[in-house]
Tab-separated table of C-alpha atoms in Angstrom:
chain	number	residue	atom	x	y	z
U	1	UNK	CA	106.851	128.472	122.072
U	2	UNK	CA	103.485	127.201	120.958
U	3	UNK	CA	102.380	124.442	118.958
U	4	UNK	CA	101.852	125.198	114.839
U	5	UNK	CA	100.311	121.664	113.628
U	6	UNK	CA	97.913	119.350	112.233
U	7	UNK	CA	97.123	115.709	112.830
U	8	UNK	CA	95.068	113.414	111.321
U	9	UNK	CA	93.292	110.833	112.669
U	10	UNK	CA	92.252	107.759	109.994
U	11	UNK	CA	89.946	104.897	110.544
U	12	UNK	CA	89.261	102.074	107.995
U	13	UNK	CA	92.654	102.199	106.183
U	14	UNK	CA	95.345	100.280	107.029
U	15	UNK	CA	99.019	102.152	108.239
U	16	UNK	CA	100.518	101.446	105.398
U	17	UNK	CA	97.385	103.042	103.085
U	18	UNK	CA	97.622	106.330	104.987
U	19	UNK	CA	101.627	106.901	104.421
U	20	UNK	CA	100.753	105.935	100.534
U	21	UNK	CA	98.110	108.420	100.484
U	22	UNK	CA	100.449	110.781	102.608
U	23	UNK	CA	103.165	110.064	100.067
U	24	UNK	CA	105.156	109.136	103.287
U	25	UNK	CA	107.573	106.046	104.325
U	26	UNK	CA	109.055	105.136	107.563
U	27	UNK	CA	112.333	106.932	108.146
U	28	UNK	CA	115.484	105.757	108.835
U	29	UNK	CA	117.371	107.134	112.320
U	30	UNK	CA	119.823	109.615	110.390
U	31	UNK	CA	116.467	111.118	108.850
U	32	UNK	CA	114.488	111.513	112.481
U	33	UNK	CA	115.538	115.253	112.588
U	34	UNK	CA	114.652	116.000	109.439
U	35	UNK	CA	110.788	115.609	108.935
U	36	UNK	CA	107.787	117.059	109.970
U	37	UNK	CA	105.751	114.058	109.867
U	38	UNK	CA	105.177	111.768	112.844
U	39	UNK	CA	102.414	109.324	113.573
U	40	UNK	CA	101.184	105.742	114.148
U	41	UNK	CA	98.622	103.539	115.851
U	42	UNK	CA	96.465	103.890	118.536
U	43	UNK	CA	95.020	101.241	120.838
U	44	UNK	CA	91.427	102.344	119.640
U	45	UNK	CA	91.943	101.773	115.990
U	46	UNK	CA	92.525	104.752	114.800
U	47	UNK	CA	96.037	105.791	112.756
U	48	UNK	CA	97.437	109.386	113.613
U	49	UNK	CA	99.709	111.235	111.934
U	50	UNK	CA	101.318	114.501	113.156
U	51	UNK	CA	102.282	117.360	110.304
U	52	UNK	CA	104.421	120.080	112.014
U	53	UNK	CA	104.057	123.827	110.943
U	54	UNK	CA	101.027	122.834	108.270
U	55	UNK	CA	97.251	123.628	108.424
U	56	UNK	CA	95.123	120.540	107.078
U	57	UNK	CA	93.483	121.869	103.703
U	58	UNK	CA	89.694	120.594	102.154
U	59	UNK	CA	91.493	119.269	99.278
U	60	UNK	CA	93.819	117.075	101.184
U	61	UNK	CA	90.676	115.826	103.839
U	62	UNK	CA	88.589	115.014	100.732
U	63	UNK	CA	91.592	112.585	98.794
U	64	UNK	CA	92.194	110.914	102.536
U	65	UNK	CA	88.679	109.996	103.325
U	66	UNK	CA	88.385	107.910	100.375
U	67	UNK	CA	86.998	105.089	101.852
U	68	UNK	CA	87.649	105.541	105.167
U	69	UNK	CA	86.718	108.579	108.334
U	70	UNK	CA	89.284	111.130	108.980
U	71	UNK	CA	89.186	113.193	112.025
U	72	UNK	CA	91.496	116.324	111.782
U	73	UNK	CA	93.108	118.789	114.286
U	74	UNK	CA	95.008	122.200	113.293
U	75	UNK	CA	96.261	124.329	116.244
U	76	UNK	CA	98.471	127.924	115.800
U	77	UNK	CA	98.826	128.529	119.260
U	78	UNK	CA	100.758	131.483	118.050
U	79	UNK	CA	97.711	133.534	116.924
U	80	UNK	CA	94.857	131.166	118.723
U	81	UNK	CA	93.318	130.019	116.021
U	82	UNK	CA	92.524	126.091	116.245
U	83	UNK	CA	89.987	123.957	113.970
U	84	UNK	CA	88.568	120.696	113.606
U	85	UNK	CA	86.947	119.008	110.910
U	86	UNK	CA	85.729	114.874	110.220
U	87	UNK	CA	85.049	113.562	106.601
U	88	UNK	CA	83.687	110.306	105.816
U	89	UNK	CA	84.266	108.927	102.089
U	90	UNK	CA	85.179	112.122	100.763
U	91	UNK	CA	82.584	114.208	101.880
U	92	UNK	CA	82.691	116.736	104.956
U	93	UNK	CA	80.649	116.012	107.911
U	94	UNK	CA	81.588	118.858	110.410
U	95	UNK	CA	83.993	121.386	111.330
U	96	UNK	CA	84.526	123.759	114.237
U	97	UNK	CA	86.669	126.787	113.610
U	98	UNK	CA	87.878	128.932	116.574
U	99	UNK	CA	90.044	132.217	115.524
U	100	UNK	CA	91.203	134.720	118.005
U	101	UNK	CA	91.703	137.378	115.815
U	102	UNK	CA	87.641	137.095	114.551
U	103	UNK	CA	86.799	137.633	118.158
U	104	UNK	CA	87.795	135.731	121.807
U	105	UNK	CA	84.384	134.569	121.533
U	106	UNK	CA	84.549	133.380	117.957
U	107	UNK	CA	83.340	129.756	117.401
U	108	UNK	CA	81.933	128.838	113.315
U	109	UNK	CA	80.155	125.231	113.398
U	110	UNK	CA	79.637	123.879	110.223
U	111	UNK	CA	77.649	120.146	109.713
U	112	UNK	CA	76.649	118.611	112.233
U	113	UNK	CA	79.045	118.123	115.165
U	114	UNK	CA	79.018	114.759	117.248
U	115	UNK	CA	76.508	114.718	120.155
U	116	UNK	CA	79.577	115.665	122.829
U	117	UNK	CA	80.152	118.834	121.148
U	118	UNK	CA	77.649	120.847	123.176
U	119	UNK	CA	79.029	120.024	126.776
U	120	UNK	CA	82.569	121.086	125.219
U	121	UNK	CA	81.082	124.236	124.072
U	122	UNK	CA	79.643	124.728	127.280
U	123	UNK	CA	81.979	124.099	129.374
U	124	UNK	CA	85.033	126.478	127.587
U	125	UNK	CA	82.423	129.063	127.096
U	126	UNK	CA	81.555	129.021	130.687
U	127	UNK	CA	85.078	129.521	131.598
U	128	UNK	CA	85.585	131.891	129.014
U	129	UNK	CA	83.207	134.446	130.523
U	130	UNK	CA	84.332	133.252	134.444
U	131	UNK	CA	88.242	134.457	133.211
U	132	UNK	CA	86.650	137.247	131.106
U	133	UNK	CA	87.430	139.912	134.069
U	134	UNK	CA	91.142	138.881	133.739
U	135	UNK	CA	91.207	137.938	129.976
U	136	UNK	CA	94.162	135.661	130.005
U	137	UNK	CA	93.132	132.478	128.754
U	138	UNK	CA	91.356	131.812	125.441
U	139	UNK	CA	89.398	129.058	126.997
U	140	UNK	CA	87.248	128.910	122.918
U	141	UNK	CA	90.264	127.616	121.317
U	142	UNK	CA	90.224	124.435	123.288
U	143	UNK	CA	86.573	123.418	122.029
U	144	UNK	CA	87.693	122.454	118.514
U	145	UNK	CA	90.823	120.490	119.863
U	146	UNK	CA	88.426	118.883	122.828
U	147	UNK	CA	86.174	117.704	120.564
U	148	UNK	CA	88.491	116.280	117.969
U	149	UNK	CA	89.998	114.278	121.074
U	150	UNK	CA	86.752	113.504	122.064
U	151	UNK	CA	86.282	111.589	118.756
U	152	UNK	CA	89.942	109.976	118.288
U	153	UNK	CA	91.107	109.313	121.879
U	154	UNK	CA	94.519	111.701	120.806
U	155	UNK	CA	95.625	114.959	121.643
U	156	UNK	CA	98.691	116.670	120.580
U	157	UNK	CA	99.870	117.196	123.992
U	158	UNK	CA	98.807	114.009	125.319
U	159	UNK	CA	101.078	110.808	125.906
U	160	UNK	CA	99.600	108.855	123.772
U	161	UNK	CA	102.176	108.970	121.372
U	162	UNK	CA	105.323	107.357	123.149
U	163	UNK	CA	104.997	104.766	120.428
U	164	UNK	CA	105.223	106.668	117.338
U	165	UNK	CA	107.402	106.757	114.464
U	166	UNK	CA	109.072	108.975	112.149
U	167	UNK	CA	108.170	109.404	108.370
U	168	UNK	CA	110.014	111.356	105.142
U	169	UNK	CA	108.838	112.188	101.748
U	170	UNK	CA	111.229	110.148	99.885
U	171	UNK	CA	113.191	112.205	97.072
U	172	UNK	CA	112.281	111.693	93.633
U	173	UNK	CA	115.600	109.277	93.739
U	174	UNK	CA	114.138	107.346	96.550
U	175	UNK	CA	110.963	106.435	94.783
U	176	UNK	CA	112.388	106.017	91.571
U	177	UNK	CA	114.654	103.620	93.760
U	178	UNK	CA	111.945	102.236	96.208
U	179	UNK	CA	114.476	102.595	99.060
C-alpha cells in the first residue's frame, strides 16, 4: 500500500489556532480509529497536522496562512503524483508539482522555491536518469516531498511524529455542546 495524504506544516499560530481553523479538537481514545486527522508539535516550532486520503486545496492554504506560514505536503503514491506548496499571510509563495502520469520527468515550479530546492532537483534528477535504463524508481516525486522537509524538519515517513495526537471534527451535537 502507498501513502494518499497531506500535511501541513504551520508556523506563527498557536496549536490550538490551527485545530480552530482546521475545525478540529483533540479526540478522545474510543474516537482514535475513527479520524483522518493527526498532528502536533515539533521541536523546531512548527505545528503539523496529518490529513489521510485528502489533497491540500488553494482555498484551504489561503484561509490557514492568515497570519502565519504554512508549508504543505500532498503525496498519492498510488499514481506518483506528489506536490508542495508554502503560503505566507494568505498569499502563495511557491509550489512544486511532480505527476507521473504528465511524464517521469515531469516537475512544474511555480514562485520562487527556497534556495535548497536546486540541489534537491539535482540530485533526484540525477538519479532519475542513472535508474532510467531500469525505470523502476520515480526518483522526481521525491523533490517536492524533499523540499517540503527541507523547510519543516517533517516527513511523513519520518519518526518525528511518536508524539502526536489524534483529532475529530466534532458533530454538529458536539459543538453545539462544546464537548
Amino acid at each position: 500500500m502507498g501513502a494518499s495524504l497531506s500535511w501541513y506544516a504551520v508556523r506563527g499560530k498557536t496549536p490550538e489556532m490551527v485545530l480552530r481553523d482546521f475545525g478540529l479538537r483533540r479526540a478522545v481514545s474510543k474516537e482514535y480509529r475513527h479520524t483522518p486527522f493527526r498532528g502536533g508539535p515539533l521541536p523546531n516550532g512548527w505545528f503539523v497536522m496529518i490529513h489521510g486520503r485528502h489533497e491540500f486545496t488553494s482555498d484551504e492554504m489561503r484561509h490557514l496562512s492568515s497570519a502565519c506560514e504554512v508549508v504543505a505536503c500532498f503525496v498519492e503514491e498510488h499514481v506518483m503524483v506528489s506536490r508542495s506548496a508554502c503560503w505566507k499571510n494568505g498569499v502563495q509563495v511557491w509550489e512544486v508539482t511532480h505527476d507521473s502520469e504528465e511524464s517521469e520527468h515531469h516537475l512544474d515550479i511555480r514562485g520562487e522555491p527556497p534556495a535548497g530546492f536546486g540541489a534537491i532537483r539535482d540530485r533526484l534528477t540525477k538519479q532519475q536518469k542513472e535508474d532510467d535504463e531500469d525505470g523502476c524508481v520515480d526518483f522526481i516525486f521525491n523533490i517536492p516531498v524533499d523540499l517540503a522537509e527541507e523547510v519543516t524538519g517533517f516527513n511523513h515517513l519520518g519518526s518525528s511524529d511518536t508524539g502526536f495526537g489524534n483529532f475529530v471534527k466534532p458533530t454538529f451535537l458536539q459543538r453545539l455542546f462544546e464537548r
